[in-house]
Coordinates of C-alpha atoms in Angstrom, one line a residue:
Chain A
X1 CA 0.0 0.0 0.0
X2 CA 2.9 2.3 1.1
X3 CA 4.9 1.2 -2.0
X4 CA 1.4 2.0 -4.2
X5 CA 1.4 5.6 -2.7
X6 CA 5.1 6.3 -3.0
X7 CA 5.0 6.0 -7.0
X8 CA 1.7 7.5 -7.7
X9 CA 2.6 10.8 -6.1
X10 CA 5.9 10.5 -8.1
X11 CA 4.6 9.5 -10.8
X12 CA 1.8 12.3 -10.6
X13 CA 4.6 14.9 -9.6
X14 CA 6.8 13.7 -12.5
X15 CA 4.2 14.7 -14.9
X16 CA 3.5 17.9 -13.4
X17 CA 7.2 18.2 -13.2
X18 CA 6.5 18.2 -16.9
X19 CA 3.7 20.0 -17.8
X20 CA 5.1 23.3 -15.9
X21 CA 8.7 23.0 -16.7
X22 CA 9.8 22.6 -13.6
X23 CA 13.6 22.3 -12.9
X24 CA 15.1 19.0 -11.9
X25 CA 16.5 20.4 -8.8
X26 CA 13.4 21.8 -7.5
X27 CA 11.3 18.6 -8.2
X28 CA 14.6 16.5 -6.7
X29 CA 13.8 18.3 -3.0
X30 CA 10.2 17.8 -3.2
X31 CA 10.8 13.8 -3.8
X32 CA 13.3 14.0 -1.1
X33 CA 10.5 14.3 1.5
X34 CA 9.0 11.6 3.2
X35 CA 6.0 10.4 0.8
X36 CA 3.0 11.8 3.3
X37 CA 5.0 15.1 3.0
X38 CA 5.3 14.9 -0.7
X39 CA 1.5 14.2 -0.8
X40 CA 0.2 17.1 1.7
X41 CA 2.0 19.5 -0.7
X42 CA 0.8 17.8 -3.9
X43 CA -2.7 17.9 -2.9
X44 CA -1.8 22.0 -2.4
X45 CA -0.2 22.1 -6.0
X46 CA -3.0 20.6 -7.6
X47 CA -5.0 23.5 -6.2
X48 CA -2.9 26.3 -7.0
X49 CA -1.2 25.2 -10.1
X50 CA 2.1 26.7 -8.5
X51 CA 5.1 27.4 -11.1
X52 CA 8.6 27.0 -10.5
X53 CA 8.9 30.7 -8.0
X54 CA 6.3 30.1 -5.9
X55 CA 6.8 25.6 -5.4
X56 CA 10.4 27.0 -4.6
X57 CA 8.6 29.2 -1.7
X58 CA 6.6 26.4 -0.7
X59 CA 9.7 24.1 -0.4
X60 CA 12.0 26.9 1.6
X61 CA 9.2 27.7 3.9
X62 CA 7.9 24.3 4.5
X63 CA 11.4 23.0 5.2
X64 CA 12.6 26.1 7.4
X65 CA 9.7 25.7 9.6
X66 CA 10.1 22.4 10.0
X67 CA 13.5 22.7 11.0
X68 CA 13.0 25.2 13.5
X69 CA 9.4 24.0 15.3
X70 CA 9.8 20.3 14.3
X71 CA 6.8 18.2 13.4
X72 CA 5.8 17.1 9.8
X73 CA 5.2 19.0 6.8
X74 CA 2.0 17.3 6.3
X75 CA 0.6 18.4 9.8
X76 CA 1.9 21.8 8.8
X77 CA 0.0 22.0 5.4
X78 CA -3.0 20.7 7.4
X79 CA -3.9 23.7 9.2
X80 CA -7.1 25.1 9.3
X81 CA -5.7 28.8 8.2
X82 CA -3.8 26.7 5.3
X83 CA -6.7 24.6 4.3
X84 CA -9.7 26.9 4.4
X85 CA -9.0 29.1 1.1
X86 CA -8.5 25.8 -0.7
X87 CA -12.2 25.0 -0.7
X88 CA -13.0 28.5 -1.0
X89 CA -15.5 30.4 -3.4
X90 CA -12.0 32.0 -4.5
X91 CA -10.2 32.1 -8.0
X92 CA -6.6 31.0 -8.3
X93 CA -5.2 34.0 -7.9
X94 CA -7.0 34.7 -4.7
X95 CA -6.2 31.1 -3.3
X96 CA -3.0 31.3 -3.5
X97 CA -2.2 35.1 -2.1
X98 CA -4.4 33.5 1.2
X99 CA -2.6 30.0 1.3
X100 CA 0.7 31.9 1.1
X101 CA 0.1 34.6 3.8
X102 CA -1.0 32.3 5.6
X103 CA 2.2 30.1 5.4
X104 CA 4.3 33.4 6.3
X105 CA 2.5 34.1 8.8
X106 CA 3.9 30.4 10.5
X107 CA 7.6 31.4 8.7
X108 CA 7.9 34.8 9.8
X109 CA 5.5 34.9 13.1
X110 CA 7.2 38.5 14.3
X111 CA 7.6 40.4 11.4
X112 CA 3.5 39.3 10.6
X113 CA 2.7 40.4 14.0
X114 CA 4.3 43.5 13.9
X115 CA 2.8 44.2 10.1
X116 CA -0.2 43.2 11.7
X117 CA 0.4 46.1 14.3
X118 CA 1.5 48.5 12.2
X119 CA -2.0 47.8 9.9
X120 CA -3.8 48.8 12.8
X121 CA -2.4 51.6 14.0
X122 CA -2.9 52.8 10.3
X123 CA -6.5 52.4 10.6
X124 CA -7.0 54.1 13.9
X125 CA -5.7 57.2 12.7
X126 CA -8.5 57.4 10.5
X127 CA -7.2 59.4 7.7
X128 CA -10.1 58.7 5.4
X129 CA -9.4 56.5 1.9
X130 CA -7.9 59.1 -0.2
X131 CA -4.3 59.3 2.1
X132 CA -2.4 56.6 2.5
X133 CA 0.3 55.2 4.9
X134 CA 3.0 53.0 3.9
X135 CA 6.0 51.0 5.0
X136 CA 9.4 49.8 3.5
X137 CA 9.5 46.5 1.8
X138 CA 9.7 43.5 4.7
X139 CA 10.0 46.9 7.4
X140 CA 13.5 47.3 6.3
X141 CA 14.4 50.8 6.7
X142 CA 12.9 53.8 8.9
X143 CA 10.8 55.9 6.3
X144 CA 7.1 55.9 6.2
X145 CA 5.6 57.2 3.4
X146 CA 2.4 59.1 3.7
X147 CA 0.3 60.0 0.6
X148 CA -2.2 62.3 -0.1
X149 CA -4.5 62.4 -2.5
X150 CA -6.5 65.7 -3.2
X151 CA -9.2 66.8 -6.6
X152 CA -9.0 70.4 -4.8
X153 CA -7.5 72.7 -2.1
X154 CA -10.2 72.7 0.2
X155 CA -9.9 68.6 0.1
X156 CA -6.1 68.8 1.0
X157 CA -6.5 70.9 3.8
X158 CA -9.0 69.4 5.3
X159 CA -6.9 66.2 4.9
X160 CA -3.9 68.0 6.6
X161 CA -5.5 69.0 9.5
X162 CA -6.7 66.0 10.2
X163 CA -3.3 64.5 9.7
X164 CA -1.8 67.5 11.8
X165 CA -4.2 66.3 15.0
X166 CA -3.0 62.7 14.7
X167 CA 0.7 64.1 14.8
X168 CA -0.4 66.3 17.7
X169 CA -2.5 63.2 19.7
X170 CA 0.5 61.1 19.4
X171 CA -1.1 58.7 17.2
X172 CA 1.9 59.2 13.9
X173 CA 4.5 58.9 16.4
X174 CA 3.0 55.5 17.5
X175 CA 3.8 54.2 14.0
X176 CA 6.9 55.3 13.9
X177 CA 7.7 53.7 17.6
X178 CA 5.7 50.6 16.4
X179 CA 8.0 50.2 13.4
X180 CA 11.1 49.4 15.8
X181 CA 9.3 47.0 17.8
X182 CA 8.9 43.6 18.4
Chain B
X1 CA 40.3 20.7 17.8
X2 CA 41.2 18.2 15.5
X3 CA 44.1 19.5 13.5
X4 CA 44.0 19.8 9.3
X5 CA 45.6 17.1 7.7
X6 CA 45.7 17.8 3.9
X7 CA 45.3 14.2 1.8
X8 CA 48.1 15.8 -1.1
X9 CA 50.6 18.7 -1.5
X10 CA 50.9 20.0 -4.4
X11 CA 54.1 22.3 -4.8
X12 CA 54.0 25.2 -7.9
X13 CA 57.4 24.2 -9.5
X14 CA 59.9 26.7 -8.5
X15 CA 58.5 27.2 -5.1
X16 CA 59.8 23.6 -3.3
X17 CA 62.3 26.0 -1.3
X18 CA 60.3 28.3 0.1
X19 CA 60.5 28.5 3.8
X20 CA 56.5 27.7 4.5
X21 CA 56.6 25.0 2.1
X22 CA 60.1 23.3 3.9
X23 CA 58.1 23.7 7.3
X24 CA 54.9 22.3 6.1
X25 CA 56.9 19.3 4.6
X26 CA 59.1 18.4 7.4
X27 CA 55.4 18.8 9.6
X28 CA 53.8 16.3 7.5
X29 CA 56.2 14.0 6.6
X30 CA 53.6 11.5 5.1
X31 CA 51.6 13.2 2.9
X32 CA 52.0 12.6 -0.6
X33 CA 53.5 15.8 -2.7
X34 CA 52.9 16.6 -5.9
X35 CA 55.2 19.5 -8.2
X36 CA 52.1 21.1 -10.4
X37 CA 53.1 23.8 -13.3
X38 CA 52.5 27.4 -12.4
X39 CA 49.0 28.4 -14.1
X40 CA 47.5 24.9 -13.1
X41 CA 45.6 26.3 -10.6
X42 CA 42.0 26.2 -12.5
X43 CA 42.4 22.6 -13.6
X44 CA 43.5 21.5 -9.9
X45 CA 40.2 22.8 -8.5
X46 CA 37.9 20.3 -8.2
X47 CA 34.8 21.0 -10.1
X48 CA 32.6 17.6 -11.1
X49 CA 32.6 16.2 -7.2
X50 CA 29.4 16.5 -5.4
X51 CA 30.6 18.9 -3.2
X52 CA 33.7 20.7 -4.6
X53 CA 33.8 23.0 -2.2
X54 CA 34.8 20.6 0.8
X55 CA 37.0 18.5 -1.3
X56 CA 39.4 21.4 -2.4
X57 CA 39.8 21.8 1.4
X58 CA 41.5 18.5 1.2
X59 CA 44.0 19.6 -1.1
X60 CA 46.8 22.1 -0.2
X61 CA 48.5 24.2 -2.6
X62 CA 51.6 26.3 -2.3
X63 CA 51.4 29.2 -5.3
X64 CA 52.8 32.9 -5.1
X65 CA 50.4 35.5 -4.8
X66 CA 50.9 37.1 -8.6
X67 CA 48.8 40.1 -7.7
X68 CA 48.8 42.5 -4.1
X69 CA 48.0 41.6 -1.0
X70 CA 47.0 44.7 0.6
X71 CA 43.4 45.5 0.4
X72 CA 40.6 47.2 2.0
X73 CA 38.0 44.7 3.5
X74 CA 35.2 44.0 1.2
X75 CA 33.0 44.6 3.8
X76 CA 32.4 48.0 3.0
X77 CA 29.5 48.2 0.5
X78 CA 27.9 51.8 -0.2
X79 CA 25.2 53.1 2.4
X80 CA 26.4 50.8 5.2
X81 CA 29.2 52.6 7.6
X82 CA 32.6 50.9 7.1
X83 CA 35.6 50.9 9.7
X84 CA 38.5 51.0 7.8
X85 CA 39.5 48.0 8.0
X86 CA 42.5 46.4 5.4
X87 CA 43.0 42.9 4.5
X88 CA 46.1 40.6 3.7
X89 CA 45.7 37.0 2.4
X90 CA 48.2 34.7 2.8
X91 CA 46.0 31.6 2.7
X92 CA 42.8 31.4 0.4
X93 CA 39.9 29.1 1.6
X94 CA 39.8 27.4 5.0
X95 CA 40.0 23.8 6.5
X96 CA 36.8 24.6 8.6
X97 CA 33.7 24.5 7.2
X98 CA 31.0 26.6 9.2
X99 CA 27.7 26.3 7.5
X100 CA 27.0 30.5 6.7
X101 CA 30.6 30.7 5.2
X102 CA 31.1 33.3 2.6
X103 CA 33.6 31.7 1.1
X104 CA 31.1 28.6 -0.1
X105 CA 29.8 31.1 -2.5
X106 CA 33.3 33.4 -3.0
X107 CA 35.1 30.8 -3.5
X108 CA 33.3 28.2 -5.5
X109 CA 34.6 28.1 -8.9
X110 CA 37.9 28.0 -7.3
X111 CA 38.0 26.1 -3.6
X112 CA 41.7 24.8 -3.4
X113 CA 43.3 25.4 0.0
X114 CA 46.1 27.6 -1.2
X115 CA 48.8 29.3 0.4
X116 CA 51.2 31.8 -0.7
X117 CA 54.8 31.5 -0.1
X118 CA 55.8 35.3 -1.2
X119 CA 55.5 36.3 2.2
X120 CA 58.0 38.6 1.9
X121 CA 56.1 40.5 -0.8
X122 CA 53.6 41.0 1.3
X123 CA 55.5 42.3 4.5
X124 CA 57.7 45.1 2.0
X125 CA 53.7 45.6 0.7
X126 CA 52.5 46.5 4.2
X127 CA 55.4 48.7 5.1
X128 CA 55.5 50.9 2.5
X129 CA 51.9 51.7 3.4
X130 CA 51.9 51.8 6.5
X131 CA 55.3 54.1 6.3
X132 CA 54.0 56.5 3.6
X133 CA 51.5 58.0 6.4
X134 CA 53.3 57.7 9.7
X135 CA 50.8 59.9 11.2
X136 CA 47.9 57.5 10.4
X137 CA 46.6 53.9 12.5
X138 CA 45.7 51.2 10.3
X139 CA 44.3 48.2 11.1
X140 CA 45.1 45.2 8.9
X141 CA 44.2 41.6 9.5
X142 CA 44.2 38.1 7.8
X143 CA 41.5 36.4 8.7
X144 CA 39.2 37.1 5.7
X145 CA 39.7 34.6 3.1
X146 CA 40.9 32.2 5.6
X147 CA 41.1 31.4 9.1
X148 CA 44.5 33.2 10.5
X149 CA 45.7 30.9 13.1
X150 CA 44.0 27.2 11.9
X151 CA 46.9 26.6 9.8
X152 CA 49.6 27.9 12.3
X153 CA 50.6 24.3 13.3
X154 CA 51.3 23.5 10.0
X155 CA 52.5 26.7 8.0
X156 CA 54.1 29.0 10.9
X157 CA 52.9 31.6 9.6
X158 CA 52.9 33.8 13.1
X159 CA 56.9 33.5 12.8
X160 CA 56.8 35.7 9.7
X161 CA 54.2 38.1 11.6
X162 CA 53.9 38.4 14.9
X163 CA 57.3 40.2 14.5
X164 CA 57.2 42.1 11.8
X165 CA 54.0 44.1 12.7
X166 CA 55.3 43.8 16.5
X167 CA 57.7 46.7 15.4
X168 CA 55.4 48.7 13.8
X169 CA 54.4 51.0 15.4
X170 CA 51.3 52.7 13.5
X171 CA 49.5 49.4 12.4
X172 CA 47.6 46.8 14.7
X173 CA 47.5 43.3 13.4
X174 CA 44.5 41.2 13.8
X175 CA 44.6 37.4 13.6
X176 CA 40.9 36.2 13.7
X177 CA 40.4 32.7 14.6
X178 CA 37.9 29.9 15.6
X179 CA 40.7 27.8 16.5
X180 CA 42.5 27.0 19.6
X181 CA 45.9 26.5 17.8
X182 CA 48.0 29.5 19.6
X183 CA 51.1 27.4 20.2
X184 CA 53.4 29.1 18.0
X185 CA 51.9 32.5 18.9
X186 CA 53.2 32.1 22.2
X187 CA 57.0 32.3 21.1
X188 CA 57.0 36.1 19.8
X189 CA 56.6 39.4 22.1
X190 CA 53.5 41.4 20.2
X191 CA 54.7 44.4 22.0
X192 CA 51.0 45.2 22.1
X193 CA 50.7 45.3 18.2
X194 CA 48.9 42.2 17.7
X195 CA 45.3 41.9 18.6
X196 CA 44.0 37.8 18.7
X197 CA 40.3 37.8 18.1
X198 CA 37.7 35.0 18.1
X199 CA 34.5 34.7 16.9
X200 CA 32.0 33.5 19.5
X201 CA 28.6 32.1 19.1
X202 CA 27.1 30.3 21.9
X203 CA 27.8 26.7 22.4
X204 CA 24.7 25.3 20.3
X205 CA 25.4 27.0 17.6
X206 CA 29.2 26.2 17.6
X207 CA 28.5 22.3 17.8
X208 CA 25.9 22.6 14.9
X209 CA 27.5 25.3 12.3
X210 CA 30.7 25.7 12.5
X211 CA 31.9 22.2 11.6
X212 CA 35.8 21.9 12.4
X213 CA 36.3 24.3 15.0
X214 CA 37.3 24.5 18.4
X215 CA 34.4 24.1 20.9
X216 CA 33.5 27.3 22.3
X217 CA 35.4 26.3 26.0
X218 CA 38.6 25.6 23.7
X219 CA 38.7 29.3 22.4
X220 CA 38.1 31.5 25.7
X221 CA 40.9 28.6 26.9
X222 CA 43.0 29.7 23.8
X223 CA 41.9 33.4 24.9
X224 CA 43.0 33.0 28.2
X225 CA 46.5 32.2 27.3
X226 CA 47.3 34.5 24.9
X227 CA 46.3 37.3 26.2
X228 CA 48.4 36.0 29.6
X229 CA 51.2 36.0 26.9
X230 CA 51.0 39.6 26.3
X231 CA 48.8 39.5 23.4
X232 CA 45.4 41.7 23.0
X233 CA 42.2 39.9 22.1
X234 CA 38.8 40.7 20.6
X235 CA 35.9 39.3 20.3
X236 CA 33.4 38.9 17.1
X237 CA 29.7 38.5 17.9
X238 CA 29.6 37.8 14.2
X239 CA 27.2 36.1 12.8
X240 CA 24.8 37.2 15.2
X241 CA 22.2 34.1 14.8
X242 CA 18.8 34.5 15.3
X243 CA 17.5 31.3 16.5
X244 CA 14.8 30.4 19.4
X245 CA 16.8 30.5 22.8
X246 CA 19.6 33.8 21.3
X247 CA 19.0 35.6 24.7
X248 CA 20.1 32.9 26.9
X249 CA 22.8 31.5 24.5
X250 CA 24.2 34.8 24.2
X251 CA 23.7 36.4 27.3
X252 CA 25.8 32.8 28.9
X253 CA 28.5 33.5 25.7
X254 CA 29.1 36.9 26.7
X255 CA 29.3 36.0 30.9
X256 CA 31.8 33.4 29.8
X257 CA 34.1 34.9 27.6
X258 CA 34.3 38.1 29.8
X259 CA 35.0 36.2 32.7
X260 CA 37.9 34.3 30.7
X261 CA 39.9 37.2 29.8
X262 CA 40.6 40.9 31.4
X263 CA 38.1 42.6 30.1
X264 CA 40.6 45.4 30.4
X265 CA 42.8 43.8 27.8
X266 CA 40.3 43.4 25.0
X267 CA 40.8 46.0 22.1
X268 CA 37.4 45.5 20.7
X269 CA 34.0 43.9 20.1
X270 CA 32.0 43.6 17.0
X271 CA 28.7 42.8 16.3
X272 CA 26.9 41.8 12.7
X273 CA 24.1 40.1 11.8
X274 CA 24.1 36.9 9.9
X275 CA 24.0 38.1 6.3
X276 CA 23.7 36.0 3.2
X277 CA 23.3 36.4 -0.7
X278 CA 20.6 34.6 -2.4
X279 CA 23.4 32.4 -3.7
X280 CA 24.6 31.6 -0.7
X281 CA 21.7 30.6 1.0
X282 CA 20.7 28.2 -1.7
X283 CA 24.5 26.4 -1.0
X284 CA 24.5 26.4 2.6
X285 CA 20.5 24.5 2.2
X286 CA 22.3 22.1 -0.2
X287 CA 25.7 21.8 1.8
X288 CA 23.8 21.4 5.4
X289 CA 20.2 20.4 4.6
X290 CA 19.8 20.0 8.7
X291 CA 21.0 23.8 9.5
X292 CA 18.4 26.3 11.5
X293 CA 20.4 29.0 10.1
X294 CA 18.4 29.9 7.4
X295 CA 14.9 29.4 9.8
X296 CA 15.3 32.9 11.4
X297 CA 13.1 35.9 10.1
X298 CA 15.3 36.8 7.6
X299 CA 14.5 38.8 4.8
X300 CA 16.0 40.0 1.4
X301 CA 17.9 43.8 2.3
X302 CA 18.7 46.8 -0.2
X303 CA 22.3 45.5 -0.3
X304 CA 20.9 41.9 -2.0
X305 CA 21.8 39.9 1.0
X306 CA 19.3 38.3 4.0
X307 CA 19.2 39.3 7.6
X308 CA 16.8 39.1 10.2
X309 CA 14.5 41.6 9.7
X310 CA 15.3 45.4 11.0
X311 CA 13.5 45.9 14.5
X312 CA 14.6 41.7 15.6
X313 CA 17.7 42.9 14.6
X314 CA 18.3 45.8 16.3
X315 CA 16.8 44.4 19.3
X316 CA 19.5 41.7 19.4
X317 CA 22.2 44.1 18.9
X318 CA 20.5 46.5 22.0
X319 CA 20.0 43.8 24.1
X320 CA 23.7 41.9 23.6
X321 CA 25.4 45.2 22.8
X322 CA 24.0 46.2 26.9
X323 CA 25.3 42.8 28.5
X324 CA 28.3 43.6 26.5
X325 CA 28.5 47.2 28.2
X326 CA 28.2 45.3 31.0
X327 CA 31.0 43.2 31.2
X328 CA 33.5 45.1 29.4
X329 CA 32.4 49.2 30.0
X330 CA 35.5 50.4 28.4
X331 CA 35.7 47.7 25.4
X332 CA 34.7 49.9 22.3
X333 CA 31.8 48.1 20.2
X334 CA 30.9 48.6 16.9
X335 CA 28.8 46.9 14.0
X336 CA 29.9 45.3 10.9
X337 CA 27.7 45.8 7.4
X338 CA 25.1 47.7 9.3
X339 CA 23.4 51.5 8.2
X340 CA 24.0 54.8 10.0
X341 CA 20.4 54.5 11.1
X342 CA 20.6 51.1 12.8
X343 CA 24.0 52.5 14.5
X344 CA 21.7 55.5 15.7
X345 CA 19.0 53.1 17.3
X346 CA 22.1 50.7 18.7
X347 CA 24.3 53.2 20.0
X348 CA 22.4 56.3 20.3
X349 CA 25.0 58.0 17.4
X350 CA 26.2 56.9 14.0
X351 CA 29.9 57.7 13.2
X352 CA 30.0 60.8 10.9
X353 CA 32.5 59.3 8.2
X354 CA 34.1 55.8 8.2
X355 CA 37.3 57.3 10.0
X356 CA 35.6 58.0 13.6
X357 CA 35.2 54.5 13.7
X358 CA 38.2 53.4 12.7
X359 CA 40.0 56.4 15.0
X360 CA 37.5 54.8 18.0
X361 CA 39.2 51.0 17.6
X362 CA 42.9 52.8 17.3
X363 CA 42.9 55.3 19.8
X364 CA 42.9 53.2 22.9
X365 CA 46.3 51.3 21.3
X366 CA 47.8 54.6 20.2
X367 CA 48.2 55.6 23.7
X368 CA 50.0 52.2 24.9
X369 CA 52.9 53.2 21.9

């Protein structure tokens, strides 16, 4: 029965292999997992038709996360937060921006935490949905970028003011404190 | 530490007599020796093996150095503050094999273990420079293509060294090491000219990535007895790894080490987070599939290489740089491949051009001339 299993999911991976071009080396690490492992992620693949970039993101995630909180890959890709957009009423696309935040949320628990934060604190300061607060790439770096849009004069400084009583409650400085913290 | 026992010597014709080639020789009187033509260097490297990395650590050559030795560290990259620091090679790639090494990736297409026998070329190189401005400190050290003391057993090299920069008197030597092999160091007077530094990472990490080193307890040992000897040391916090129990690992490293050594007597301590290109990565998961390195929250930086990301990171450089304060209050600090804005958050100040930090690590010594 084992045996059975082992070649249809390299068998089935093979041809996928195939089909997407997929490069010997990345297929070679996939097969080196234990066959439930290989078979959690297939039944993920299937789903989101991943290409070469994003299967390598699978693999480096799956296996760093392993290595640091132990377990199996399978139990990993089991997880409700993992499994839930599969059977969505999602396209593609959709599923697979969800599956993979919610992967990096278990690879990079801080740094989502803190984005997490930082998303918050955004929407308290209740700048309304033509200015817009953003942060470096992966919060490397110190700058936050702040946007306004405005169609006249009387928009912008109406959208300044308010902006200039969130610098004077305290609430900008928050962000840029937040942004150093974990 | 086990000691490195090369499985061939091979000899660039017309370089059998050189003096680190008739000590290595009469050191291992076993190993087989091979006489290879000059320019042979390329097909020598092994390149089909499955890892031809670790097997052109088996293999020692002896070549001249054909181009200078004196160079500024390639450390300094554009936006990140730089200390100044010069580099001499006399040994290219390493008999250790820690699993973040540089080198995997610098190195590849070219991993003998070489060593170069011109070291006289290299010492006229080093005083020229250092005597065309008297009035300035340098710094230089040789441990960045190589480990500087792993090799001592075998190659002497500390002989050629050690005295030479010992009478120099506006240049500081650095020998950075993982090793414990200090024997030969402990023959020359450094007349306080020569700086032995380790790099430290706690215990755990030292058993499971830097394969072919001395344990942790060997080097503060190895510490101990050089600086008894009349020798500064540092210490390199460098990789700084990010893995589940840092704090305790760390905050245990630091209490040890410091309680090895006179605190008084260490010339400085650097910190840098572990930092790796794409490239590198993808090696180091193929070299050691079982390392936690790469499990940390490391992301991809302006400068094309991975660290932890920027507010973990500066938090482990606050909270080790403070223990280090602790021990050592006197013992300057400063960062390696960091920005002037993660100096400001460490430190409270970022060094206004690359010489303040340089003229911070060579002050202290210039005083003790």
């Amino acid at each position: 029965m084992m045996n059975d299993e082992r070649y249809d999911i390299a068998d089935q991976v093979t041809a996928y292999a195939r089909e997407k071009r997929l490069s010997p080396q990345t297929v070679a690490r996939w097969q080196a997992w234990t066959v439930p492992d290989q078979a959690a992620l297939w039944e993920l693949v299937q789903v989101l038709q991943l290409g070469e970039n994003h299967l390598r993101d699978f693999l480096d995630w799956c296996e760093e996360i392993m290595l640091r909180d132990g377990g199996s890959i399978a139990a990993l890709l089991a997880r409700t937060e993992l499994r839930r957009p599969l059977t969505a009423q999602l396209g593609r696309n959709d599923k697979l921006k969800a599956v993979k935040e919610g992967l990096r949320k278990i690879r990079y628990p801080r740094l989502s935490q803190l984005e997490d934060e930082l998303r918050a604190a955004v929407k308290a300061l209740d700048l309304g949905g033509r200015v817009q607060v953003s942060f470096p790439p992966s919060l490397e770096g110190e700058d936050i970028t702040i946007e306004i849009k405005a169609r006249n004069a009387k928009e912008l400084s109406e959208q300044l003011t308010r902006l200039h009583q969130r610098l004077e409650d305290g609430a900008v400085l928050r962000l840029f404190t937040l942004l150093d913290q974990v | 530490m086990k000691r490195y026992q090369p499985e061939e010597i091979l000899i660039e014709r017309g370089e059998e007599n050189a003096p680190v080639v008739l000590r290595a020789r009469a050191r291992l009187p076993e190993t087989p020796v091979r006489i290879v033509e000059p320019g042979w260097e390329r097909e020598l490297s092994p390149r089909n093996e499955a890892d031809s990395f670790a097997a052109g650590k088996r293999r020692l050559l002896f070549t001249r150095q054909r181009s200078t030795f004196l160079e500024h560290c390639p450390a300094g990259t554009a936006g990140l503050v730089c200390c100044n620091y010069l580099v001499v090679s006399l040994i290219s790639n390493c008999p250790m094999d820690c699993s973040y090494c540089f080198l995997q990736e610098y190195l590849a297409n070219n991993p003998l273990l070489k060593v170069f026998t011109n070291v006289e070329d290299l010492t006229s190189e080093v005083a020229k420079a250092v005597d065309r401005q008297p009035w300035r400190q340098f710094r230089i050290g040789t441990g960045e293509l190589s480990d500087s003391l792993a090799l001592d057993p075998l190659l002497g090299f500390s002989g050629d060294l050690v005295p030479f920069f010992a009478t120099r008197k506006n240049v500081l030597l650095e020998l950075k090491t993982k090793s414990d092999c200090i024997e030969d160091l402990l023959k020359y007077d450094p007349q306080e000219r020569v700086v032995v530094s380790w790099s430290l990472t706690p215990p755990a990490i030292v058993e499971s990535e830097e394969h072919g080193t001395a344990s942790f307890a060997e080097r503060l040992r190895a510490a101990q007895r050089v600086q008894a000897a009349g020798y500064k040391v540092g210490f390199h916090f460098d990789p700084l790894i990010e893995y589940p129990q840092w704090e305790e690992g760390y905050r245990d490293a630091i209490a040890q080490a410091f309680s090895a050594v006179d605190p008084r007597r260490v010339a400085w301590v650097s910190l840098g987070s572990l930092r790796m290109t794409p490239a590198l990565r993808a090696t180091a998961r193929r070299r050691f599939p079982q390392t936690r390195l790469l499990s940390g929250e490391q992301i991809l930086c302006d400068d094309g290489k991975w660290r932890t990301f920027q507010a973990l990171r500066v938090k482990m450089y606050r909270t080790i740089s403070a223990w280090l304060k602790e021990a050592a209050p006197q013992t300057p600090q400063y960062m390696c491949m960091e920005t002037a804005s993660v100096w400001e958050k460490v430190f409270g100040h970022a060094p206004a051009c690359d010489k303040d930090v340089a003229r911070m690590l060579t002050q202290p010594h210039v005083a003790t001339l």
